[in-house]
Amino acid sequence: MGGDNRFLGLWYVSPYLIGLVLFTMFPFLASFYLSFTDYDLLTAPEWVGLENYERLVTRDRTFAKSLRVTLTYVFTTVPLKLCFALFIAVVLNYRLKGIGLFRTAYYVPSILGGSIAIAVLWRYIFADTGLVNMIITGFGGEPVNWFGDPGNALFTITLLRVWQFGSAMVIFLAALQSVDKSLYEAASIDGAGPWKIFRHITLPLITPVIFFNLIMQTVQAFQEFNGPFIITNGGPLRSTYLLPLYIYEEAFQSFDMGYASAIAWILFLIIMTLTLVAFWSSKKWVYYAGDKRN
Amino acid sequence: MVDATDMVPATAASREPATMLAPKKKRPSRAGAIVRYGLLIVVGLVMIYPLLWLIGASFKTNQEIFSTPWFWPQNPTFQGYIDGWQTSTPYTFGRFFFNSLCIVVPKVIGTAVSSTLVAYGFARFDFPGKKLLFGVLIATLLLPDVVTRIPQYLLFRELGWLDTFLPLFVPQWFAWEAFFVFMLIQFLRAIPREMEEAARVDGANTMQTLIFIVVPMLKPAIISVCLFQFMWTMNDFLGPLIYISSVENYPISLALRLAIDTTEAFNWNEILAMTVLALTPSLVVFFIAQKYFIEGIATGGVKG
C-alpha cells in the first residue's frame, strides 16, 4: 500500500503534526523561555536571566522542603507499589478458580483511584473519627492522628497510590503468563526449588516489564497532584507539599508564571535524568529475549 | 491533561502463547492453593472494603456513620442523596453531570477519530520524515505534562477560551495523547494487510479502505481507547481546576471539591452520597466493558 503518493501518509498524520507543534512543542519551548523571565500576566515577560533558578536553588526554603518531600514520596511509593503488584501477580499466576474475580477486585481501585471522589473518600477514611480509626479503636488501639502528624500525612498519600497497584499487576501478570513453561520444567528436573526458579528464571525474563513499569510509575509519581491537594492540601507543615502543588500555587494562584516555569523545568530535568539513568542502567539488568549480549 | 504517558511493551502476539500453554501449567498442591486463596481473599477485602464502606455509608445517617465501621446500613436512608443533590450552589448535581458530559463526549470522539487517522498513517504509509516523527511520538510518551501546562494555559487565555470547555478537549482532536496513537499502531501492526490490499485492487481509495476495512478490524482497540479516555476524563481534576472558574461550568470533579469545602463538617452522608454518584459512571462503564480494559492493559500497558 502507499506508494501511490509519498505524501498521502503525511496527510493522515497531519492532525498529530499540528497538535504536536501547537500543544506540545510550542508550550515546551515557551516554558523554557518563561523560566528565565519574570511574568505576572499583566505586563510583558521581563528577561531576568538565571535569577529564578538561583533563587530556587539558594534561597527558596519552600522549594527545598517541597523537593525533599517529593523525592521521599516517589522513592517510597514506586518501590512499594511495584513490589506489591509483582507479589500479587505471582500469587495469581496459578490455575486457581475465580482468578478473574480477584483480578477485577484488584484492578478496580486503579481505574477509580486517580479521581477526586477517591481522594475525598480517603479524607474521610483517615479522618479523626473516620473508618480507619474506628477499626483501630475497635481492636482496642489508640486512634492515630493521620493528618495532623507530618510523618503520617505523607503515608496516607503513599497508601492511596499503592492501593492502585492493579494496573501494574495486570501488566506483570501478562508477562508472567507469557514465560515459556518448558523452562520451568527443565529447571525443576534439574532440581531447582520454587524460589530459585523465580529468582533465576522468572525474574530475569520479566525484567523488560519491570523496567517499563518502573519508568511509567516514576514519571507519574513525580506529577502526583490530586491526592495531596484534596486530602491534606500540602500540610501539615508542608509535609505533603509535592512539587506539582507548589507549581500550581505559583502559577495559578500567585500568577508568577516565570518562577513556576522554572520549578516545572527543574522537575522535568529530574524526571528526565532519572529516566536516562534507568535506560542507561537497563543494559546491565534488562534481559531481552533473542539478545545475544549475555 | 491526563498524565497518561504509557507505552506498549508486549504486542498482541504475546497473548496467544499464554492461553495455548495454560493447560500445561502445574496445578498447585492443596495446601499451596489454600494459602494462595487465603492471601488473595484477605488482600482483596482490604482493597475493596473502603469502597463498600463508602457505598454503605452513603445510605446511613450521620450518627450511624460515626458509630460503627461495619459497612451495611441498619436503616437505609436516601437523605444523604436528597440533601447532597441540592448542593450549596444555585444548581443541582445534575447540572455538574451535564457539564462533565459536555467535556467527555467531544473529547472521546475527537481522540478516537484523530488517533485512528494518525495510527493508520504511521502503520500503513511511508512518507518523508516518518522515522523522525515516530521517534518524536515515542519521546512525547515520556514527556511530563507539567512542563507544557503553563504555556498551554497562556495560549488558551490568548484565544479567549478560559472558563469554557474548549481547552479541555480541543487538543485531543489533534491526537495530542501519543499513548493512544501508539496503542493503535501496535494493534494495526498485528493485523494482516491482505484485506486492505484486496480492497485497493477493487478500486477503493485509502480513506474508504480505512473506514470499511481497517476500522471494523480495529474496533476492539478503538473501544479500549474510548474507555480509557472516558475514565481519565472523569478522573481529571487539574484541567478543570485551571480552566473552569464559574460554578455554572463546573464538572463533577470541581463540584465535589466545592462540596467538601462548603458542606457542614459533620454532614458526611451528603458528601459520601455525592462521591458515590461521582464514581457511578466510571464503575458502570467498567463493569459493562471490563474485558476491553483488561485486554487493553495487558496488550497495552497502561498506568492507572
Coordinates of C-alpha atoms in Angstrom, one line a residue:
Chain A
M1 CA 0.0 0.0 0.0
G2 CA 1.0 3.6 -0.1
G3 CA 3.4 4.1 -3.0
D4 CA 0.7 6.0 -5.0
N5 CA 1.6 9.1 -3.3
R6 CA 4.5 9.8 -1.0
F7 CA 2.6 12.5 0.8
L8 CA -0.6 10.5 1.5
G9 CA 0.7 9.2 4.8
L10 CA 1.7 12.7 5.8
W11 CA -1.9 13.8 5.2
Y12 CA -3.2 11.1 7.6
V13 CA -0.7 12.1 10.3
S14 CA -1.3 15.8 9.8
P15 CA -3.6 16.1 12.9
Y16 CA -0.8 14.8 15.0
L17 CA 1.7 17.1 13.4
I18 CA -0.5 20.2 14.1
G19 CA -1.2 19.1 17.6
L20 CA 2.5 18.4 18.2
V21 CA 3.5 21.9 17.2
L22 CA 0.7 23.8 18.8
F23 CA 0.1 21.9 22.1
T24 CA 3.4 20.2 22.8
M25 CA 6.4 21.8 21.0
F26 CA 5.4 25.4 21.3
P27 CA 4.5 25.1 25.0
F28 CA 7.6 23.1 25.7
L29 CA 9.9 25.8 24.3
A30 CA 7.8 28.6 25.7
S31 CA 8.0 27.3 29.2
F32 CA 11.8 27.0 28.8
Y33 CA 11.9 30.7 27.8
L34 CA 9.5 31.8 30.5
S35 CA 11.6 30.1 33.2
F36 CA 14.2 32.9 32.5
T37 CA 11.6 35.7 32.9
D38 CA 9.5 37.5 35.4
Y39 CA 5.9 37.3 34.1
D40 CA 2.8 38.1 36.1
L41 CA 0.3 38.1 33.1
L42 CA -0.2 41.9 33.5
T43 CA 2.9 43.2 31.9
A44 CA 5.1 41.5 29.2
P45 CA 7.6 38.9 30.3
E46 CA 10.7 40.5 31.6
W47 CA 14.1 38.7 31.0
V48 CA 15.8 38.1 34.3
G49 CA 18.4 35.5 33.2
L50 CA 19.2 32.8 35.8
E51 CA 17.6 34.7 38.7
N52 CA 14.7 32.3 39.1
Y53 CA 16.9 29.3 39.2
E54 CA 19.3 31.0 41.5
R55 CA 16.5 31.9 43.9
L56 CA 15.2 28.3 43.8
V57 CA 18.5 26.6 44.5
T58 CA 20.0 29.0 47.0
R59 CA 17.2 30.9 48.8
D60 CA 13.9 29.3 48.4
R61 CA 13.3 27.1 51.5
T62 CA 9.8 26.2 50.4
F63 CA 11.3 24.7 47.3
A64 CA 14.0 22.8 49.2
K65 CA 11.3 21.3 51.5
S66 CA 9.0 20.5 48.6
L67 CA 11.8 18.8 46.7
R68 CA 12.7 16.7 49.7
V69 CA 9.0 15.7 50.2
T70 CA 8.7 14.8 46.5
L71 CA 11.7 12.6 46.4
T72 CA 10.7 10.9 49.6
Y73 CA 7.2 10.3 48.2
V74 CA 8.5 8.9 44.9
F75 CA 11.2 6.7 46.3
T76 CA 8.8 5.1 48.8
T77 CA 5.7 4.9 46.7
V78 CA 7.1 3.4 43.5
P79 CA 9.1 0.5 45.0
L80 CA 6.2 -0.3 47.4
K81 CA 3.7 -0.3 44.6
L82 CA 5.8 -2.3 42.2
C83 CA 6.8 -4.9 44.8
F84 CA 3.2 -5.3 45.9
A85 CA 2.0 -5.6 42.2
L86 CA 4.6 -8.2 41.4
F87 CA 3.9 -10.2 44.5
I88 CA 0.2 -10.4 43.9
A89 CA 0.8 -11.1 40.2
V90 CA 3.0 -14.1 41.2
V91 CA 0.3 -15.4 43.6
L92 CA -2.4 -15.0 41.0
N93 CA -0.3 -16.7 38.3
Y94 CA -1.6 -20.3 39.0
R95 CA -4.5 -22.3 37.9
L96 CA -6.8 -21.1 40.6
K97 CA -10.6 -20.9 40.2
G98 CA -12.0 -17.4 40.2
I99 CA -8.8 -15.7 39.1
G100 CA -10.9 -13.3 37.0
L101 CA -12.8 -12.2 40.1
F102 CA -9.6 -11.4 42.0
R103 CA -8.1 -9.6 39.0
T104 CA -11.2 -7.4 38.8
A105 CA -11.2 -6.7 42.5
Y106 CA -7.6 -5.6 42.4
Y107 CA -8.0 -3.7 39.2
V108 CA -11.0 -1.5 40.2
P109 CA -9.0 0.8 42.6
S110 CA -6.5 1.7 39.8
I111 CA -9.3 2.7 37.5
L112 CA -11.0 4.9 40.1
G113 CA -8.1 5.8 42.2
G114 CA -6.9 8.9 40.4
S115 CA -10.3 10.6 40.8
I116 CA -11.3 13.3 43.1
A117 CA -14.0 11.1 44.5
I118 CA -11.5 8.6 45.8
A119 CA -9.3 11.4 47.3
V120 CA -12.4 12.6 49.1
L121 CA -13.1 9.1 50.3
W122 CA -9.5 8.9 51.6
R123 CA -10.0 12.1 53.5
Y124 CA -13.0 10.7 55.3
I125 CA -11.5 7.2 55.9
F126 CA -8.4 8.7 57.6
A127 CA -10.2 11.5 59.4
D128 CA -10.0 11.5 63.3
T129 CA -13.4 9.9 63.5
G130 CA -13.1 8.0 60.2
L131 CA -13.2 4.4 59.3
V132 CA -9.5 3.5 60.0
N133 CA -9.6 5.0 63.5
M134 CA -12.9 3.3 64.2
I135 CA -11.3 0.0 63.3
I136 CA -8.2 0.7 65.3
T137 CA -10.2 1.6 68.4
G138 CA -12.5 -1.4 67.8
F139 CA -9.4 -3.6 68.3
G140 CA -8.5 -1.7 71.4
G141 CA -5.8 0.6 69.9
E142 CA -5.3 4.3 70.2
P143 CA -6.7 6.4 67.4
V144 CA -4.0 7.8 65.1
N145 CA -3.8 11.5 64.1
W146 CA -3.3 10.8 60.4
F147 CA -3.4 14.3 59.0
G148 CA -2.0 16.3 62.0
D149 CA 1.3 14.5 62.1
P150 CA 3.7 15.2 59.2
G151 CA 5.0 11.7 59.1
N152 CA 1.6 10.1 58.9
A153 CA 0.1 12.5 56.4
L154 CA 2.6 11.6 53.6
F155 CA 2.0 8.0 54.4
T156 CA -1.8 8.3 53.7
I157 CA -0.9 9.8 50.3
T158 CA 1.5 7.0 49.6
L159 CA -1.1 4.4 50.6
L160 CA -3.6 5.9 48.1
R161 CA -1.1 5.2 45.3
V162 CA -0.1 1.8 46.5
W163 CA -3.8 0.9 46.7
Q164 CA -3.9 1.5 42.9
F165 CA -1.3 -1.3 42.2
G166 CA -3.8 -3.1 39.9
S167 CA -2.7 -1.8 36.5
A168 CA 0.9 -2.6 37.2
M169 CA -0.2 -6.0 38.4
V170 CA -2.1 -6.8 35.2
I171 CA 1.0 -5.9 33.2
F172 CA 3.1 -8.2 35.4
L173 CA 0.6 -10.9 35.1
A174 CA 0.5 -10.8 31.3
A175 CA 4.3 -11.0 31.3
L176 CA 4.3 -13.9 33.8
Q177 CA 1.8 -15.8 31.7
S178 CA 4.0 -15.5 28.5
V179 CA 7.0 -17.1 30.1
D180 CA 7.8 -20.3 28.4
K181 CA 6.7 -23.1 30.7
S182 CA 9.2 -25.6 29.4
L183 CA 11.9 -23.5 31.1
Y184 CA 10.3 -24.2 34.5
E185 CA 10.0 -27.9 33.7
A186 CA 13.7 -28.1 32.7
A187 CA 14.7 -26.2 35.8
S188 CA 12.7 -28.4 38.2
I189 CA 14.0 -31.6 36.6
D190 CA 17.5 -30.2 37.3
G191 CA 16.3 -29.9 41.0
A192 CA 15.7 -26.2 41.3
G193 CA 13.3 -25.2 44.0
P194 CA 10.5 -22.6 43.5
W195 CA 12.4 -19.7 44.9
K196 CA 15.5 -20.5 42.7
I197 CA 13.2 -20.8 39.7
F198 CA 11.6 -17.5 40.4
R199 CA 14.9 -15.8 41.1
H200 CA 16.9 -17.2 38.2
I201 CA 14.3 -17.8 35.5
T202 CA 11.1 -15.8 36.1
L203 CA 12.6 -12.6 37.3
P204 CA 15.2 -12.2 34.5
L205 CA 12.6 -13.0 31.9
I206 CA 10.2 -10.3 33.1
T207 CA 12.8 -7.6 33.5
P208 CA 11.6 -5.7 30.4
V209 CA 8.2 -5.3 32.0
I210 CA 9.7 -4.4 35.4
F211 CA 11.7 -1.7 33.6
F212 CA 8.6 -0.4 31.8
N213 CA 6.5 -0.3 35.0
L214 CA 9.4 1.4 36.9
I215 CA 9.7 4.2 34.4
M216 CA 6.0 4.8 34.0
Q217 CA 5.3 4.8 37.7
T218 CA 8.2 7.1 38.5
V219 CA 7.2 9.7 35.8
Q220 CA 3.7 9.5 37.1
A221 CA 4.5 9.7 40.8
F222 CA 6.6 12.9 40.3
Q223 CA 3.4 14.5 39.0
E224 CA 1.0 13.5 41.8
F225 CA -1.4 16.3 42.4
N226 CA -5.0 15.2 43.3
G227 CA -4.2 13.2 46.4
P228 CA -2.2 15.8 48.3
F229 CA -4.3 18.7 47.0
I230 CA -7.6 17.2 48.2
I231 CA -6.6 15.1 51.2
T232 CA -4.1 17.2 53.0
N233 CA -3.7 20.4 50.9
G234 CA 0.0 20.0 51.2
G235 CA 0.0 20.1 55.0
P236 CA 0.7 19.8 57.8
L237 CA 3.9 21.9 57.9
R238 CA 4.2 21.3 54.1
S239 CA 4.9 17.6 54.8
T240 CA 2.8 16.6 51.7
Y241 CA 3.6 19.7 49.7
L242 CA 4.7 17.9 46.5
L243 CA 6.3 20.0 43.7
P244 CA 3.2 19.9 41.4
L245 CA 1.3 21.7 44.2
Y246 CA 4.0 24.3 44.5
I247 CA 4.0 24.8 40.7
Y248 CA 0.2 25.1 40.7
E249 CA 0.2 27.7 43.5
E250 CA 2.9 29.8 42.0
A251 CA 1.4 29.7 38.5
F252 CA -2.4 29.8 39.1
Q253 CA -2.7 31.5 42.5
S254 CA 0.2 33.9 42.7
F255 CA 0.3 34.2 38.8
D256 CA 4.1 34.1 39.0
M257 CA 4.4 32.3 35.6
G258 CA 8.1 32.7 35.2
Y259 CA 9.0 31.3 38.6
A260 CA 6.5 28.5 38.2
S261 CA 8.0 27.6 34.8
A262 CA 11.5 27.4 36.4
I263 CA 10.2 25.0 39.1
A264 CA 8.5 22.9 36.3
W265 CA 11.7 22.8 34.4
I266 CA 13.7 21.6 37.4
L267 CA 11.1 18.9 38.0
F268 CA 11.3 18.0 34.3
L269 CA 15.1 17.8 34.4
I270 CA 14.9 15.5 37.5
I271 CA 12.4 13.2 35.7
M272 CA 14.5 13.2 32.5
T273 CA 17.8 12.5 34.3
L274 CA 16.3 9.6 36.2
T275 CA 14.7 8.2 33.0
L276 CA 18.0 8.4 31.2
V277 CA 19.9 6.8 34.1
A278 CA 17.2 4.0 34.0
F279 CA 17.7 3.5 30.3
W280 CA 21.5 3.5 30.6
S281 CA 21.5 1.1 33.5
S282 CA 18.9 -1.2 31.8
K283 CA 21.7 -2.6 29.6
K284 CA 23.1 -4.2 32.7
W285 CA 19.9 -5.7 34.1
V286 CA 17.1 -5.8 31.5
Y287 CA 17.1 -9.1 29.5
Y288 CA 15.5 -9.1 26.0
A289 CA 14.8 -12.5 24.5
G290 CA 16.8 -13.1 21.4
D291 CA 19.5 -10.7 22.6
K292 CA 23.0 -12.3 22.3
R293 CA 24.6 -9.8 24.6
N294 CA 24.7 -12.0 27.7
Chain B
M1 CA -4.3 16.9 30.8
V2 CA -4.2 13.3 31.7
D3 CA -0.8 12.3 33.0
A4 CA -1.0 9.3 30.7
T5 CA 2.3 8.6 29.2
D6 CA 2.2 5.0 28.6
M7 CA 3.8 2.5 26.3
V8 CA 3.2 -0.9 25.0
P9 CA 5.8 -3.4 25.9
A10 CA 4.1 -6.6 24.8
T11 CA 2.5 -6.9 21.4
A12 CA -0.8 -8.6 20.8
A13 CA 1.1 -11.7 19.7
S14 CA 2.4 -12.4 23.2
R15 CA -1.1 -13.1 24.4
E16 CA -1.7 -16.2 22.2
P17 CA 1.0 -18.5 23.6
A18 CA -0.1 -17.8 27.2
T19 CA -3.6 -19.2 26.6
M20 CA -2.2 -22.1 24.5
L21 CA 0.2 -23.1 27.2
A22 CA -2.3 -22.6 30.0
P23 CA -3.3 -26.3 30.2
K24 CA 0.3 -27.3 30.8
K25 CA 0.5 -25.2 33.9
K26 CA 1.1 -27.1 37.0
R27 CA -1.7 -27.3 39.5
P28 CA -0.7 -26.1 42.9
S29 CA -0.8 -28.6 45.8
R30 CA -3.8 -28.4 48.1
A31 CA -2.0 -26.6 50.9
G32 CA -0.5 -24.2 48.4
A33 CA -3.9 -23.4 47.0
I34 CA -5.4 -22.7 50.4
V35 CA -2.5 -20.3 51.3
R36 CA -2.9 -18.6 47.9
Y37 CA -6.7 -18.2 48.3
G38 CA -6.4 -17.0 51.9
L39 CA -3.9 -14.4 50.9
L40 CA -5.9 -13.3 47.9
I41 CA -9.1 -13.0 49.8
V42 CA -7.6 -11.0 52.7
V43 CA -5.8 -8.6 50.3
G44 CA -8.9 -8.3 48.2
L45 CA -11.1 -7.5 51.2
V46 CA -8.7 -4.8 52.4
M47 CA -8.7 -3.4 48.8
I48 CA -12.4 -3.3 48.3
Y49 CA -13.6 -2.6 51.8
P50 CA -13.1 1.2 51.6
L51 CA -15.4 1.2 48.5
L52 CA -18.0 -1.0 50.3
W53 CA -17.9 1.3 53.3
L54 CA -18.3 4.3 51.0
I55 CA -21.4 2.9 49.4
G56 CA -22.9 1.7 52.7
A57 CA -22.2 5.0 54.5
S58 CA -23.9 7.0 51.8
F59 CA -27.2 5.3 52.9
K60 CA -26.6 5.8 56.6
T61 CA -27.5 8.6 58.9
N62 CA -24.5 10.7 60.0
Q63 CA -25.0 9.3 63.5
E64 CA -24.6 5.8 62.3
I65 CA -21.5 6.6 60.1
F66 CA -19.6 7.7 63.2
S67 CA -20.8 4.8 65.4
T68 CA -19.7 1.7 63.5
P69 CA -17.0 0.7 61.0
W70 CA -19.4 -2.0 59.6
F71 CA -20.4 -1.1 56.1
W72 CA -24.0 -2.4 56.0
P73 CA -26.6 0.4 56.8
Q74 CA -29.1 -0.6 59.5
N75 CA -31.9 1.7 58.4
P76 CA -31.1 2.7 54.8
T77 CA -32.0 6.3 54.1
F78 CA -31.8 8.4 50.9
Q79 CA -31.4 11.6 52.9
G80 CA -27.7 12.0 52.0
Y81 CA -28.6 11.8 48.3
I82 CA -31.6 14.1 48.6
D83 CA -29.6 16.8 50.5
G84 CA -26.4 16.4 48.6
W85 CA -28.1 16.6 45.2
Q86 CA -29.3 20.1 46.0
T87 CA -25.7 21.3 46.7
S88 CA -24.9 24.6 48.3
T89 CA -24.9 26.3 44.9
P90 CA -27.9 27.5 42.8
Y91 CA -27.5 24.4 40.7
T92 CA -28.3 20.7 41.4
F93 CA -25.7 18.0 40.9
G94 CA -27.5 17.2 37.6
R95 CA -26.0 20.3 36.1
F96 CA -22.5 19.2 37.0
F97 CA -23.1 15.8 35.4
F98 CA -24.3 17.6 32.3
N99 CA -21.1 19.7 32.3
S100 CA -18.9 16.6 32.6
L101 CA -20.8 15.1 29.7
C102 CA -20.1 18.2 27.6
I103 CA -16.4 17.6 28.1
V104 CA -16.3 13.8 27.9
V105 CA -18.3 13.4 24.6
P106 CA -16.3 15.7 22.3
K107 CA -13.0 14.5 24.0
V108 CA -13.7 10.8 23.5
I109 CA -14.9 11.2 19.9
G110 CA -12.0 13.5 19.0
T111 CA -9.5 11.2 20.5
A112 CA -10.9 8.1 18.7
V113 CA -11.1 9.7 15.3
S114 CA -7.8 11.6 15.3
S115 CA -5.8 8.7 16.9
T116 CA -7.2 6.3 14.3
L117 CA -6.3 8.5 11.3
V118 CA -2.8 9.1 12.7
A119 CA -2.1 5.5 13.6
Y120 CA -3.3 4.5 10.1
G121 CA -0.9 7.0 8.6
F122 CA 2.0 5.7 10.6
A123 CA 1.3 2.0 10.2
R124 CA 0.4 1.8 6.5
F125 CA 2.3 4.5 4.7
D126 CA 5.8 5.7 4.0
F127 CA 6.3 9.4 4.0
P128 CA 9.2 11.8 4.3
G129 CA 10.3 12.2 7.9
K130 CA 8.3 9.3 9.2
K131 CA 11.2 7.8 11.2
L132 CA 11.9 11.1 12.9
L133 CA 8.2 11.8 13.6
F134 CA 7.7 8.3 15.1
G135 CA 10.7 9.0 17.3
V136 CA 9.1 12.2 18.5
L137 CA 5.9 10.3 19.2
I138 CA 7.7 7.8 21.4
A139 CA 9.6 10.7 23.2
T140 CA 6.4 12.5 23.9
L141 CA 5.0 9.4 25.6
L142 CA 7.5 10.2 28.4
L143 CA 7.1 14.0 28.4
P144 CA 5.5 15.1 31.7
D145 CA 2.6 17.4 31.2
V146 CA 3.9 19.6 34.0
V147 CA 6.4 21.2 31.6
T148 CA 3.8 22.2 28.9
R149 CA 0.9 23.2 31.2
I150 CA 1.7 26.9 31.8
P151 CA 2.2 28.0 28.2
Q152 CA -0.9 25.9 27.2
Y153 CA -2.8 28.0 29.7
L154 CA -1.4 31.2 28.2
L155 CA -2.3 30.1 24.7
F156 CA -5.9 29.3 25.6
R157 CA -6.0 32.5 27.5
E158 CA -5.0 34.4 24.4
L159 CA -7.7 32.6 22.4
G160 CA -10.3 33.8 25.0
W161 CA -11.1 30.2 25.9
L162 CA -10.8 30.5 29.7
D163 CA -13.9 29.3 31.6
T164 CA -15.1 27.3 28.5
F165 CA -14.8 23.6 27.9
L166 CA -12.6 24.1 24.8
P167 CA -9.2 23.8 26.4
L168 CA -10.3 20.5 27.9
F169 CA -10.9 18.7 24.6
V170 CA -9.6 20.6 21.6
P171 CA -6.0 19.3 22.0
Q172 CA -7.4 15.8 21.8
W173 CA -8.9 16.4 18.4
F174 CA -5.3 16.6 17.2
A175 CA -4.2 13.2 18.6
W176 CA -2.5 15.0 21.4
E177 CA -2.2 12.0 23.6
A178 CA 0.5 10.0 22.0
F179 CA -0.3 7.0 24.1
F180 CA -3.5 6.2 22.2
V181 CA -1.8 6.6 18.8
F182 CA 0.9 4.3 19.9
M183 CA -1.5 1.7 21.2
L184 CA -3.5 1.7 17.9
I185 CA -0.2 1.5 15.8
Q186 CA 0.7 -1.6 17.8
F187 CA -2.7 -3.2 17.1
L188 CA -2.6 -2.3 13.4
R189 CA 0.8 -3.9 13.0
A190 CA -0.6 -7.2 14.2
I191 CA -3.4 -7.0 11.6
P192 CA -2.6 -8.6 8.2
R193 CA -2.9 -6.3 5.2
E194 CA -4.4 -8.7 2.6
M195 CA -7.9 -7.4 3.0
E196 CA -6.8 -3.8 2.6
E197 CA -4.8 -4.7 -0.5
A198 CA -7.8 -6.5 -2.0
A199 CA -10.0 -3.5 -1.4
R200 CA -7.4 -1.3 -3.0
V201 CA -7.3 -3.6 -6.1
D202 CA -11.0 -3.4 -6.3
G203 CA -10.7 0.4 -6.6
A204 CA -11.3 1.7 -3.1
N205 CA -9.3 4.7 -2.1
T206 CA -7.3 4.8 1.1
M207 CA -10.0 6.6 3.1
Q208 CA -12.6 4.0 2.0
T209 CA -10.2 1.3 2.9
L210 CA -9.7 2.8 6.3
I211 CA -13.4 3.2 7.1
F212 CA -14.8 0.0 5.7
I213 CA -11.9 -2.5 6.2
V214 CA -9.5 -1.2 8.9
V215 CA -11.9 0.4 11.4
P216 CA -14.1 -2.7 11.7
M217 CA -11.0 -4.9 12.4
L218 CA -9.6 -2.3 14.8
K219 CA -12.9 -1.9 16.7
P220 CA -11.8 -3.6 19.9
A221 CA -8.8 -1.4 20.2
I222 CA -10.7 1.8 19.4
I223 CA -13.2 0.8 22.1
S224 CA -10.4 0.5 24.5
V225 CA -9.1 3.9 23.6
C226 CA -12.6 5.4 24.1
L227 CA -13.0 3.7 27.5
F228 CA -9.6 4.8 28.8
Q229 CA -10.2 8.3 27.7
F230 CA -13.6 8.3 29.3
M231 CA -12.2 7.2 32.6
W232 CA -9.3 9.6 32.6
T233 CA -11.5 12.5 31.7
M234 CA -13.9 11.6 34.5
N235 CA -10.9 11.5 36.8
D236 CA -9.3 14.7 35.5
F237 CA -9.2 17.4 38.1
L238 CA -6.3 19.7 37.4
G239 CA -7.5 20.6 33.9
P240 CA -10.9 21.9 35.1
L241 CA -9.3 23.4 38.1
I242 CA -7.1 25.6 35.9
Y243 CA -9.5 26.4 33.2
I244 CA -13.0 26.5 34.7
S245 CA -13.8 29.3 37.1
S246 CA -17.5 29.8 37.2
V247 CA -19.7 27.4 39.2
E248 CA -22.2 27.0 36.3
N249 CA -19.5 25.4 34.2
Y250 CA -18.1 23.1 36.9
P251 CA -17.7 19.4 36.0
I252 CA -18.3 16.8 38.7
S253 CA -14.7 16.8 40.0
L254 CA -14.8 20.5 40.8
A255 CA -18.3 20.3 42.2
L256 CA -17.2 17.6 44.6
R257 CA -14.3 19.6 45.8
L258 CA -16.6 22.6 46.3
A259 CA -18.9 20.3 48.3
I260 CA -16.2 19.3 50.8
D261 CA -15.4 23.0 51.3
T262 CA -18.9 24.2 51.8
T263 CA -20.8 21.4 53.5
E264 CA -21.0 21.4 57.2
A265 CA -18.3 19.4 58.8
F266 CA -20.5 16.6 60.1
N267 CA -22.8 16.1 57.2
W268 CA -20.7 13.2 55.9
N269 CA -23.5 11.4 54.3
E270 CA -24.2 14.2 51.8
I271 CA -20.6 14.2 50.7
L272 CA -20.3 10.5 50.6
A273 CA -23.5 10.2 48.6
M274 CA -22.2 12.6 46.0
T275 CA -18.9 10.8 46.0
V276 CA -20.8 7.6 45.1
L277 CA -22.6 9.4 42.3
A278 CA -19.4 10.8 41.0
L279 CA -17.9 7.3 40.8
T280 CA -21.0 5.7 39.3
P281 CA -20.4 6.5 35.6
S282 CA -16.9 5.1 35.7
L283 CA -18.0 2.0 37.7
V284 CA -20.9 1.2 35.4
V285 CA -18.7 1.6 32.3
F286 CA -16.0 -0.5 33.8
F287 CA -18.3 -3.4 34.7
I288 CA -20.0 -3.3 31.3
A289 CA -16.8 -3.2 29.3
Q290 CA -14.4 -5.0 31.7
K291 CA -12.8 -7.2 29.1
Y292 CA -11.7 -4.2 27.0
F293 CA -9.9 -2.7 29.9
I294 CA -8.1 -5.9 30.9
E295 CA -7.2 -6.7 27.3
G296 CA -6.2 -3.1 26.6
I297 CA -3.9 -3.0 29.6
A298 CA -2.4 -6.5 29.1
T299 CA -1.5 -5.8 25.5
G300 CA -1.1 -2.1 26.0
G301 CA 0.2 -1.4 29.4
V302 CA -1.5 1.5 31.0
K303 CA -0.8 3.2 34.2
G304 CA -3.8 3.6 36.4

